[in-house]
Amino acid sequence: MRLFFRLIRLILTPFMLLTEKLTTPKAIVRSDAEQAAVDDACRQLALYQFSACPFCIKVRKEMARLGLNISKRDAQHNPQYRSELENGGGKIKVPCLRIETASGDVQWLYESADIIAYLQQRFEHVSAKVQ
């Protein structure tokens, strides 16, 4: 049974990644100063993800739409990131957004809908125009 699902994943992965590439929206346009402020805020964020996970794809597409340069960490193939996710967040579940506050506190946000809502609430209002 496990082999069957591995085979399905092996077959579907290239199609999922191609679909992501073809359907990712263009980023909203900000002034250089506004984008620099957004990029600076994004340095406090990291997305732990698997490349072909449909929920991770959903979050990455929203990151692209919002023009966010958030570090993406492959917890599927990188043992260090997988360990960080398990030790920091408490479980190996993706997508997971690691949020570091200015005081150094770290919050681990799971669930694609919650991550997208957080990103929209935090970054969509930063004087953006749709191009």
GROMACS .gro file of N, CA, C and O in nm:
model
  524
    1MET      N    1   0.083  -0.119   0.000
    1MET     CA    2   0.000   0.000   0.000
    1MET      C    3   0.087   0.126   0.000
    1MET      O    4   0.060   0.219  -0.071
    2ARG      N    5   0.192   0.124   0.082
    2ARG     CA    6   0.282   0.237   0.089
    2ARG      C    7   0.349   0.262  -0.046
    2ARG      O    8   0.366   0.377  -0.088
    3LEU      N    9   0.388   0.156  -0.112
    3LEU     CA   10   0.451   0.166  -0.243
    3LEU      C   11   0.355   0.227  -0.345
    3LEU      O   12   0.396   0.309  -0.428
    4PHE      N   13   0.230   0.192  -0.336
    4PHE     CA   14   0.129   0.246  -0.426
    4PHE      C   15   0.120   0.399  -0.413
    4PHE      O   16   0.123   0.471  -0.512
    5PHE      N   17   0.113   0.448  -0.290
    5PHE     CA   18   0.104   0.592  -0.269
    5PHE      C   19   0.233   0.664  -0.307
    5PHE      O   20   0.230   0.777  -0.354
    6ARG      N   21   0.344   0.599  -0.288
    6ARG     CA   22   0.471   0.657  -0.331
    6ARG      C   23   0.474   0.673  -0.483
    6ARG      O   24   0.521   0.774  -0.535
    7LEU      N   25   0.424   0.572  -0.553
    7LEU     CA   26   0.418   0.577  -0.699
    7LEU      C   27   0.324   0.689  -0.745
    7LEU      O   28   0.359   0.765  -0.837
    8ILE      N   29   0.210   0.702  -0.682
    8ILE     CA   30   0.116   0.809  -0.716
    8ILE      C   31   0.181   0.945  -0.695
    8ILE      O   32   0.172   1.034  -0.780
    9ARG      N   33   0.249   0.962  -0.581
    9ARG     CA   34   0.318   1.087  -0.553
    9ARG      C   35   0.426   1.115  -0.656
    9ARG      O   36   0.443   1.228  -0.702
   10LEU      N   37   0.499   1.013  -0.694
   10LEU     CA   38   0.605   1.026  -0.793
   10LEU      C   39   0.549   1.072  -0.927
   10LEU      O   40   0.609   1.156  -0.995
   11ILE      N   41   0.434   1.021  -0.964
   11ILE     CA   42   0.372   1.057  -1.091
   11ILE      C   43   0.312   1.198  -1.085
   11ILE      O   44   0.326   1.276  -1.180
   12LEU      N   45   0.247   1.232  -0.976
   12LEU     CA   46   0.176   1.360  -0.967
   12LEU      C   47   0.264   1.481  -0.937
   12LEU      O   48   0.230   1.593  -0.974
   13THR      N   49   0.375   1.461  -0.870
   13THR     CA   50   0.459   1.573  -0.828
   13THR      C   51   0.499   1.666  -0.942
   13THR      O   52   0.481   1.788  -0.930
   14PRO      N   53   0.550   1.618  -1.055
   14PRO     CA   54   0.587   1.712  -1.161
   14PRO      C   55   0.468   1.792  -1.213
   14PRO      O   56   0.481   1.912  -1.243
   15PHE      N   57   0.351   1.731  -1.219
   15PHE     CA   58   0.232   1.801  -1.265
   15PHE      C   59   0.189   1.909  -1.166
   15PHE      O   60   0.149   2.018  -1.206
   16MET      N   61   0.199   1.878  -1.038
   16MET     CA   62   0.163   1.975  -0.935
   16MET      C   63   0.257   2.096  -0.939
   16MET      O   64   0.213   2.211  -0.929
   17LEU      N   65   0.386   2.071  -0.954
   17LEU     CA   66   0.483   2.180  -0.956
   17LEU      C   67   0.470   2.264  -1.083
   17LEU      O   68   0.484   2.387  -1.078
   18LEU      N   69   0.441   2.199  -1.195
   18LEU     CA   70   0.420   2.273  -1.320
   18LEU      C   71   0.294   2.359  -1.309
   18LEU      O   72   0.294   2.476  -1.349
   19THR      N   73   0.188   2.303  -1.255
   19THR     CA   74   0.065   2.378  -1.236
   19THR      C   75   0.088   2.498  -1.145
   19THR      O   76   0.037   2.608  -1.171
   20GLU      N   77   0.166   2.480  -1.040
   20GLU     CA   78   0.198   2.592  -0.952
   20GLU      C   79   0.268   2.702  -1.029
   20GLU      O   80   0.234   2.820  -1.019
   21LYS      N   81   0.367   2.664  -1.108
   21LYS     CA   82   0.444   2.762  -1.184
   21LYS      C   83   0.356   2.840  -1.282
   21LYS      O   84   0.369   2.961  -1.296
   22LEU      N   85   0.264   2.768  -1.348
   22LEU     CA   86   0.179   2.831  -1.448
   22LEU      C   87   0.067   2.916  -1.389
   22LEU      O   88   0.015   3.005  -1.456
   23THR      N   89   0.026   2.887  -1.267
   23THR     CA   90  -0.088   2.958  -1.210
   23THR      C   91  -0.052   3.054  -1.096
   23THR      O   92  -0.142   3.112  -1.036
   24THR      N   93   0.075   3.070  -1.067
   24THR     CA   94   0.115   3.164  -0.962
   24THR      C   95   0.088   3.307  -1.008
   24THR      O   96   0.132   3.346  -1.116
   25PRO      N   97   0.015   3.384  -0.928
   25PRO     CA   98  -0.019   3.521  -0.968
   25PRO      C   99   0.102   3.615  -0.961
   25PRO      O  100   0.200   3.586  -0.894
   26LYS      N  101   0.089   3.726  -1.032
   26LYS     CA  102   0.193   3.829  -1.026
   26LYS      C  103   0.184   3.900  -0.892
   26LYS      O  104   0.078   3.911  -0.832
   27ALA      N  105   0.297   3.948  -0.849
   27ALA     CA  106   0.304   4.016  -0.719
   27ALA      C  107   0.241   4.155  -0.728
   27ALA      O  108   0.247   4.221  -0.832
   28ILE      N  109   0.183   4.197  -0.617
   28ILE     CA  110   0.134   4.333  -0.609
   28ILE      C  111   0.254   4.427  -0.614
   28ILE      O  112   0.365   4.389  -0.578
   29VAL      N  113   0.230   4.549  -0.661
   29VAL     CA  114   0.339   4.643  -0.681
   29VAL      C  115   0.342   4.743  -0.566
   29VAL      O  116   0.239   4.799  -0.528
   30ARG      N  117   0.459   4.761  -0.511
   30ARG     CA  118   0.481   4.859  -0.404
   30ARG      C  119   0.594   4.951  -0.445
   30ARG      O  120   0.675   4.917  -0.530
   31SER      N  121   0.603   5.064  -0.378
   31SER     CA  122   0.719   5.152  -0.401
   31SER      C  123   0.842   5.079  -0.348
   31SER      O  124   0.831   4.985  -0.269
   32ASP      N  125   0.959   5.126  -0.389
   32ASP     CA  126   1.083   5.063  -0.344
   32ASP      C  127   1.096   5.067  -0.192
   32ASP      O  128   1.137   4.969  -0.130
   33ALA      N  129   1.058   5.178  -0.131
   33ALA     CA  130   1.068   5.192   0.015
   33ALA      C  131   0.971   5.097   0.084
   33ALA      O  132   1.007   5.034   0.185
   34GLU      N  133   0.849   5.087   0.032
   34GLU     CA  134   0.750   4.997   0.091
   34GLU      C  135   0.794   4.852   0.078
   34GLU      O  136   0.782   4.773   0.172
   35GLN      N  137   0.847   4.815  -0.040
   35GLN     CA  138   0.893   4.678  -0.060
   35GLN      C  139   1.012   4.647   0.030
   35GLN      O  140   1.024   4.537   0.083
   36ALA      N  141   1.100   4.745   0.050
   36ALA     CA  142   1.215   4.725   0.139
   36ALA      C  143   1.167   4.700   0.282
   36ALA      O  144   1.223   4.614   0.352
   37ALA      N  145   1.063   4.772   0.326
   37ALA     CA  146   1.009   4.752   0.460
   37ALA      C  147   0.947   4.612   0.472
   37ALA      O  148   0.964   4.544   0.573
   38VAL      N  149   0.876   4.568   0.368
   38VAL     CA  150   0.816   4.435   0.367
   38VAL      C  151   0.926   4.329   0.369
   38VAL      O  152   0.918   4.232   0.445
   39ASP      N  153   1.029   4.347   0.286
   39ASP     CA  154   1.141   4.251   0.284
   39ASP      C  155   1.209   4.242   0.420
   39ASP      O  156   1.247   4.133   0.465
   40ASP      N  157   1.223   4.356   0.487
   40ASP     CA  158   1.285   4.357   0.619
   40ASP      C  159   1.199   4.278   0.719
   40ASP      O  160   1.251   4.200   0.798
   41ALA      N  161   1.068   4.296   0.714
   41ALA     CA  162   0.976   4.223   0.803
   41ALA      C  163   0.979   4.073   0.772
   41ALA      O  164   0.965   3.990   0.862
   42CYS      N  165   0.998   4.038   0.645
   42CYS     CA  166   0.999   3.896   0.605
   42CYS      C  167   1.122   3.822   0.656
   42CYS      O  168   1.122   3.699   0.661
   43ARG      N  169   1.225   3.895   0.694
   43ARG     CA  170   1.346   3.829   0.748
   43ARG      C  171   1.317   3.758   0.880
   43ARG      O  172   1.393   3.671   0.922
   44GLN      N  173   1.207   3.794   0.945
   44GLN     CA  174   1.168   3.732   1.071
   44GLN      C  175   1.080   3.609   1.050
   44GLN      O  176   1.035   3.549   1.147
   45LEU      N  177   1.056   3.573   0.923
   45LEU     CA  178   0.964   3.463   0.891
   45LEU      C  179   1.036   3.353   0.814
   45LEU      O  180   1.130   3.380   0.739
   46ALA      N  181   0.990   3.230   0.832
   46ALA     CA  182   1.041   3.116   0.753
   46ALA      C  183   0.926   3.018   0.735
   46ALA      O  184   0.852   2.989   0.829
   47LEU      N  185   0.911   2.969   0.612
   47LEU     CA  186   0.807   2.872   0.583
   47LEU      C  187   0.869   2.734   0.573
   47LEU      O  188   0.953   2.708   0.487
   48TYR      N  189   0.828   2.645   0.663
   48TYR     CA  190   0.870   2.505   0.658
   48TYR      C  191   0.768   2.434   0.569
   48TYR      O  192   0.647   2.446   0.592
   49GLN      N  193   0.817   2.363   0.467
   49GLN     CA  194   0.728   2.311   0.365
   49GLN      C  195   0.783   2.188   0.298
   49GLN      O  196   0.900   2.154   0.315
   50PHE      N  197   0.697   2.120   0.223
   50PHE     CA  198   0.734   2.013   0.131
   50PHE      C  199   0.703   2.067  -0.008
   50PHE      O  200   0.598   2.131  -0.027
   51SER      N  201   0.786   2.042  -0.105
   51SER     CA  202   0.769   2.104  -0.236
   51SER      C  203   0.637   2.069  -0.304
   51SER      O  204   0.575   2.154  -0.366
   52ALA      N  205   0.590   1.946  -0.295
   52ALA     CA  206   0.470   1.906  -0.368
   52ALA      C  207   0.344   1.899  -0.282
   52ALA      O  208   0.241   1.853  -0.327
   53CYS      N  209   0.350   1.947  -0.160
   53CYS     CA  210   0.232   1.948  -0.073
   53CYS      C  211   0.133   2.052  -0.126
   53CYS      O  212   0.169   2.170  -0.143
   54PRO      N  213   0.008   2.013  -0.154
   54PRO     CA  214  -0.089   2.108  -0.209
   54PRO      C  215  -0.116   2.227  -0.117
   54PRO      O  216  -0.138   2.338  -0.164
   55PHE      N  217  -0.111   2.207   0.013
   55PHE     CA  218  -0.135   2.317   0.107
   55PHE      C  219  -0.016   2.412   0.109
   55PHE      O  220  -0.033   2.533   0.124
   56CYS      N  221   0.105   2.357   0.092
   56CYS     CA  222   0.225   2.441   0.083
   56CYS      C  223   0.223   2.522  -0.046
   56CYS      O  224   0.260   2.640  -0.047
   57ILE      N  225   0.179   2.460  -0.154
   57ILE     CA  226   0.167   2.530  -0.282
   57ILE      C  227   0.071   2.648  -0.268
   57ILE      O  228   0.098   2.759  -0.316
   58LYS      N  229  -0.039   2.626  -0.201
   58LYS     CA  230  -0.138   2.731  -0.178
   58LYS      C  231  -0.076   2.850  -0.104
   58LYS      O  232  -0.096   2.965  -0.141
   59VAL      N  233   0.004   2.821  -0.001
   59VAL     CA  234   0.070   2.927   0.076
   59VAL      C  235   0.175   2.997  -0.010
   59VAL      O  236   0.185   3.120  -0.011
   60ARG      N  237   0.254   2.922  -0.085
   60ARG     CA  238   0.358   2.983  -0.170
   60ARG      C  239   0.297   3.073  -0.277
   60ARG      O  240   0.353   3.179  -0.309
   61LYS      N  241   0.182   3.035  -0.331
   61LYS     CA  242   0.116   3.120  -0.431
   61LYS      C  243   0.069   3.251  -0.368
   61LYS      O  244   0.081   3.357  -0.430
   62GLU      N  245   0.020   3.246  -0.246
   62GLU     CA  246  -0.021   3.369  -0.178
   62GLU      C  247   0.101   3.455  -0.144
   62GLU      O  248   0.096   3.578  -0.155
   63MET      N  249   0.211   3.392  -0.106
   63MET     CA  250   0.334   3.466  -0.081
   63MET      C  251   0.378   3.539  -0.208
   63MET      O  252   0.419   3.655  -0.203
   64ALA      N  253   0.368   3.472  -0.322
   64ALA     CA  254   0.405   3.532  -0.449
   64ALA      C  255   0.311   3.649  -0.482
   64ALA      O  256   0.356   3.755  -0.526
   65ARG      N  257   0.181   3.630  -0.460
   65ARG     CA  258   0.084   3.736  -0.489
   65ARG      C  259   0.111   3.860  -0.403
   65ARG      O  260   0.101   3.973  -0.450
   66LEU      N  261   0.150   3.838  -0.278
   66LEU     CA  262   0.178   3.949  -0.187
   66LEU      C  263   0.320   4.005  -0.204
   66LEU      O  264   0.355   4.103  -0.140
   67GLY      N  265   0.401   3.941  -0.287
   67GLY     CA  266   0.538   3.989  -0.310
   67GLY      C  267   0.627   3.972  -0.188
   67GLY      O  268   0.707   4.060  -0.157
   68LEU      N  269   0.613   3.859  -0.120
   68LEU     CA  270   0.687   3.835   0.004
   68LEU      C  271   0.809   3.747  -0.022
   68LEU      O  272   0.797   3.641  -0.083
   69ASN      N  273   0.923   3.791   0.025
   69ASN     CA  274   1.047   3.716   0.013
   69ASN      C  275   1.075   3.643   0.144
   69ASN      O  276   1.165   3.679   0.219
   70ILE      N  277   0.995   3.540   0.170
   70ILE     CA  278   1.007   3.463   0.293
   70ILE      C  279   1.094   3.341   0.265
   70ILE      O  280   1.077   3.274   0.163
   71SER      N  281   1.185   3.313   0.355
   71SER     CA  282   1.272   3.197   0.343
   71SER      C  283   1.187   3.070   0.343
   71SER      O  284   1.102   3.050   0.429
   72LYS      N  285   1.212   2.982   0.244
   72LYS     CA  286   1.142   2.854   0.235
   72LYS      C  287   1.238   2.744   0.279
   72LYS      O  288   1.349   2.735   0.227
   73ARG      N  289   1.194   2.663   0.372
   73ARG     CA  290   1.278   2.557   0.426
   73ARG      C  291   1.216   2.421   0.397
   73ARG      O  292   1.105   2.393   0.442
   74ASP      N  293   1.287   2.340   0.322
   74ASP     CA  294   1.238   2.209   0.279
   74ASP      C  295   1.254   2.108   0.392
   74ASP      O  296   1.361   2.050   0.411
   75ALA      N  297   1.146   2.086   0.466
   75ALA     CA  298   1.149   1.994   0.580
   75ALA      C  299   1.135   1.849   0.537
   75ALA      O  300   1.146   1.759   0.619
   76GLN      N  301   1.115   1.827   0.408
   76GLN     CA  302   1.103   1.690   0.359
   76GLN      C  303   1.240   1.630   0.330
   76GLN      O  304   1.265   1.514   0.363
   77HIS      N  305   1.329   1.708   0.270
   77HIS     CA  306   1.457   1.656   0.227
   77HIS      C  307   1.577   1.707   0.307
   77HIS      O  308   1.687   1.659   0.288
   78ASN      N  309   1.555   1.804   0.394
   78ASN     CA  310   1.664   1.860   0.472
   78ASN      C  311   1.646   1.820   0.619
   78ASN      O  312   1.557   1.871   0.687
   79PRO      N  313   1.730   1.729   0.670
   79PRO     CA  314   1.714   1.681   0.808
   79PRO      C  315   1.725   1.792   0.913
   79PRO      O  316   1.658   1.786   1.016
   80GLN      N  317   1.806   1.893   0.886
   80GLN     CA  318   1.820   2.003   0.982
   80GLN      C  319   1.688   2.079   0.996
   80GLN      O  320   1.643   2.107   1.108
   81TYR      N  321   1.625   2.113   0.884
   81TYR     CA  322   1.497   2.185   0.887
   81TYR      C  323   1.387   2.097   0.947
   81TYR      O  324   1.301   2.145   1.020
   82ARG      N  325   1.391   1.969   0.915
   82ARG     CA  326   1.291   1.876   0.972
   82ARG      C  327   1.303   1.872   1.124
   82ARG      O  328   1.204   1.876   1.196
   83SER      N  329   1.426   1.869   1.173
   83SER     CA  330   1.451   1.867   1.317
   83SER      C  331   1.407   1.999   1.381
   83SER      O  332   1.346   2.000   1.489
   84GLU      N  333   1.438   2.112   1.317
   84GLU     CA  334   1.396   2.243   1.369
   84GLU      C  335   1.244   2.249   1.380
   84GLU      O  336   1.190   2.299   1.480
   85LEU      N  337   1.174   2.198   1.279
   85LEU     CA  338   1.029   2.198   1.278
   85LEU      C  339   0.974   2.113   1.392
   85LEU      O  340   0.884   2.155   1.466
   86GLU      N  341   1.031   1.995   1.410
   86GLU     CA  342   0.984   1.906   1.516
   86GLU      C  343   1.014   1.961   1.655
   86GLU      O  344   0.928   1.961   1.744
   87ASN      N  345   1.135   2.012   1.674
   87ASN     CA  346   1.174   2.062   1.806
   87ASN      C  347   1.108   2.195   1.839
   87ASN      O  348   1.068   2.218   1.954
   88GLY      N  349   1.098   2.283   1.741
   88GLY     CA  350   1.040   2.415   1.767
   88GLY      C  351   0.889   2.415   1.765
   88GLY      O  352   0.823   2.469   1.855
   89GLY      N  353   0.832   2.356   1.662
   89GLY     CA  354   0.687   2.357   1.647
   89GLY      C  355   0.617   2.245   1.720
   89GLY      O  356   0.497   2.251   1.744
   90GLY      N  357   0.691   2.139   1.749
   90GLY     CA  358   0.633   2.029   1.824
   90GLY      C  359   0.584   1.913   1.739
   90GLY      O  360   0.553   1.808   1.792
   91LYS      N  361   0.578   1.932   1.609
   91LYS     CA  362   0.535   1.824   1.520
   91LYS      C  363   0.586   1.849   1.380
   91LYS      O  364   0.613   1.963   1.342
   92ILE      N  365   0.599   1.742   1.304
   92ILE     CA  366   0.641   1.753   1.164
   92ILE      C  367   0.514   1.758   1.082
   92ILE      O  368   0.457   1.656   1.045
   93LYS      N  369   0.467   1.880   1.059
   93LYS     CA  370   0.346   1.903   0.982
   93LYS      C  371   0.369   2.030   0.901
   93LYS      O  372   0.417   2.130   0.955
   94VAL      N  373   0.335   2.025   0.774
   94VAL     CA  374   0.356   2.140   0.688
   94VAL      C  375   0.224   2.177   0.621
   94VAL      O  376   0.137   2.091   0.608
   95PRO      N  377   0.210   2.302   0.582
   95PRO     CA  378   0.304   2.413   0.599
   95PRO      C  379   0.305   2.463   0.743
   95PRO      O  380   0.207   2.451   0.815
   96CYS      N  381   0.416   2.522   0.778
   96CYS     CA  382   0.430   2.583   0.910
   96CYS      C  383   0.513   2.711   0.895
   96CYS      O  384   0.622   2.708   0.837
   97LEU      N  385   0.459   2.819   0.944
   97LEU     CA  386   0.529   2.947   0.937
   97LEU      C  387   0.592   2.976   1.072
   97LEU      O  388   0.524   2.980   1.175
   98ARG      N  389   0.724   2.995   1.070
   98ARG     CA  390   0.797   3.032   1.192
   98ARG      C  391   0.803   3.184   1.196
   98ARG      O  392   0.850   3.248   1.103
   99ILE      N  393   0.750   3.240   1.305
   99ILE     CA  394   0.741   3.386   1.320
   99ILE      C  395   0.825   3.425   1.441
   99ILE      O  396   0.798   3.382   1.553
  100GLU      N  397   0.928   3.505   1.417
  100GLU     CA  398   1.012   3.554   1.526
  100GLU      C  399   0.977   3.700   1.552
  100GLU      O  400   0.977   3.782   1.460
  101THR      N  401   0.946   3.732   1.676
  101THR     CA  402   0.910   3.870   1.711
  101THR      C  403   1.037   3.951   1.736
  101THR      O  404   1.146   3.896   1.748
  102ALA      N  405   1.019   4.082   1.746
  102ALA     CA  406   1.132   4.171   1.771
  102ALA      C  407   1.199   4.139   1.905
  102ALA      O  408   1.320   4.159   1.920
  103SER      N  409   1.123   4.087   2.000
  103SER     CA  410   1.180   4.053   2.131
  103SER      C  411   1.250   3.917   2.132
  103SER      O  412   1.306   3.876   2.233
  104GLY      N  413   1.243   3.845   2.017
  104GLY     CA  414   1.310   3.716   2.008
  104GLY      C  415   1.221   3.597   2.035
  104GLY      O  416   1.266   3.483   2.025
  105ASP      N  417   1.095   3.620   2.071
  105ASP     CA  418   1.001   3.510   2.091
  105ASP      C  419   0.968   3.447   1.955
  105ASP      O  420   0.966   3.515   1.853
  106VAL      N  421   0.941   3.316   1.957
  106VAL     CA  422   0.912   3.245   1.833
  106VAL      C  423   0.774   3.181   1.844
  106VAL      O  424   0.741   3.118   1.943
  107GLN      N  425   0.695   3.201   1.739
  107GLN     CA  426   0.563   3.139   1.729
  107GLN      C  427   0.563   3.050   1.605
  107GLN      O  428   0.618   3.086   1.501
  108TRP      N  429   0.502   2.933   1.615
  108TRP     CA  430   0.492   2.840   1.503
  108TRP      C  431   0.346   2.834   1.461
  108TRP      O  432   0.261   2.796   1.541
  109LEU      N  433   0.317   2.875   1.338
  109LEU     CA  434   0.180   2.882   1.290
  109LEU      C  435   0.157   2.773   1.186
  109LEU      O  436   0.219   2.773   1.079
  110TYR      N  437   0.068   2.680   1.217
  110TYR     CA  438   0.033   2.571   1.127
  110TYR      C  439  -0.097   2.606   1.055
  110TYR      O  440  -0.163   2.703   1.090
  111GLU      N  441  -0.133   2.524   0.957
  111GLU     CA  442  -0.257   2.534   0.878
  111GLU      C  443  -0.246   2.643   0.772
  111GLU      O  444  -0.226   2.761   0.803
  112SER      N  445  -0.261   2.603   0.647
  112SER     CA  446  -0.245   2.695   0.534
  112SER      C  447  -0.341   2.814   0.543
  112SER      O  448  -0.300   2.927   0.517
  113ALA      N  449  -0.466   2.792   0.580
  113ALA     CA  450  -0.563   2.902   0.587
  113ALA      C  451  -0.521   3.004   0.694
  113ALA      O  452  -0.535   3.126   0.673
  114ASP      N  453  -0.470   2.957   0.806
  114ASP     CA  454  -0.425   3.047   0.913
  114ASP      C  455  -0.301   3.125   0.869
  114ASP      O  456  -0.288   3.244   0.899
  115ILE      N  457  -0.210   3.058   0.801
  115ILE     CA  458  -0.089   3.124   0.752
  115ILE      C  459  -0.125   3.231   0.650
  115ILE      O  460  -0.077   3.345   0.657
  116ILE      N  461  -0.212   3.198   0.557
  116ILE     CA  462  -0.254   3.295   0.455
  116ILE      C  463  -0.324   3.414   0.519
  116ILE      O  464  -0.297   3.530   0.484
  117ALA      N  465  -0.412   3.389   0.613
  117ALA     CA  466  -0.482   3.498   0.683
  117ALA      C  467  -0.382   3.589   0.755
  117ALA      O  468  -0.393   3.712   0.750
  118TYR      N  469  -0.283   3.529   0.820
  118TYR     CA  470  -0.180   3.607   0.890
  118TYR      C  471  -0.102   3.694   0.791
  118TYR      O  472  -0.081   3.814   0.816
  119LEU      N  473  -0.059   3.636   0.680
  119LEU     CA  474   0.019   3.711   0.581
  119LEU      C  475  -0.064   3.824   0.520
  119LEU      O  476  -0.013   3.935   0.501
  120GLN      N  477  -0.189   3.797   0.488
  120GLN     CA  478  -0.275   3.901   0.431
  120GLN      C  479  -0.296   4.014   0.531
  120GLN      O  480  -0.286   4.132   0.496
  121GLN      N  481  -0.324   3.978   0.656
  121GLN     CA  482  -0.349   4.080   0.758
  121GLN      C  483  -0.224   4.166   0.781
  121GLN      O  484  -0.233   4.286   0.797
  122ARG      N  485  -0.108   4.102   0.775
  122ARG     CA  486   0.015   4.174   0.805
  122ARG      C  487   0.071   4.252   0.686
  122ARG      O  488   0.130   4.359   0.705
  123PHE      N  489   0.054   4.201   0.563
  123PHE     CA  490   0.125   4.261   0.449
  123PHE      C  491   0.038   4.317   0.338
  123PHE      O  492   0.086   4.396   0.258
  124GLU      N  493  -0.086   4.279   0.328
  124GLU     CA  494  -0.167   4.324   0.214
  124GLU      C  495  -0.195   4.473   0.217
  124GLU      O  496  -0.206   4.538   0.115
  125HIS      N  497  -0.203   4.530   0.334
  125HIS     CA  498  -0.236   4.672   0.348
  125HIS      C  499  -0.118   4.766   0.325
  125HIS      O  500  -0.135   4.886   0.324
  126VAL      N  501   0.000   4.715   0.301
  126VAL     CA  502   0.120   4.798   0.286
  126VAL      C  503   0.119   4.864   0.148
  126VAL      O  504   0.182   4.819   0.055
  127SER      N  505   0.038   4.970   0.135
  127SER     CA  506   0.027   5.051   0.012
  127SER      C  507   0.053   4.970  -0.114
  127SER      O  508   0.150   4.997  -0.186
  128ALA      N  509  -0.028   4.874  -0.142
  128ALA     CA  510  -0.010   4.788  -0.259
  128ALA      C  511  -0.108   4.823  -0.367
  128ALA      O  512  -0.223   4.858  -0.341
  129LYS      N  513  -0.062   4.814  -0.490
  129LYS     CA  514  -0.148   4.830  -0.606
  129LYS      C  515  -0.137   4.704  -0.689
  129LYS      O  516  -0.030   4.651  -0.708
  130VAL      N  517  -0.249   4.659  -0.741
  130VAL     CA  518  -0.247   4.543  -0.828
  130VAL      C  519  -0.206   4.589  -0.966
  130VAL      O  520  -0.254   4.688  -1.018
  131GLN      N  521  -0.115   4.517  -1.027
  131GLN     CA  522  -0.064   4.554  -1.159
  131GLN      C  523  -0.139   4.482  -1.266
  131GLN      O  524  -0.173   4.368  -1.257
   0.00000   0.00000   0.00000
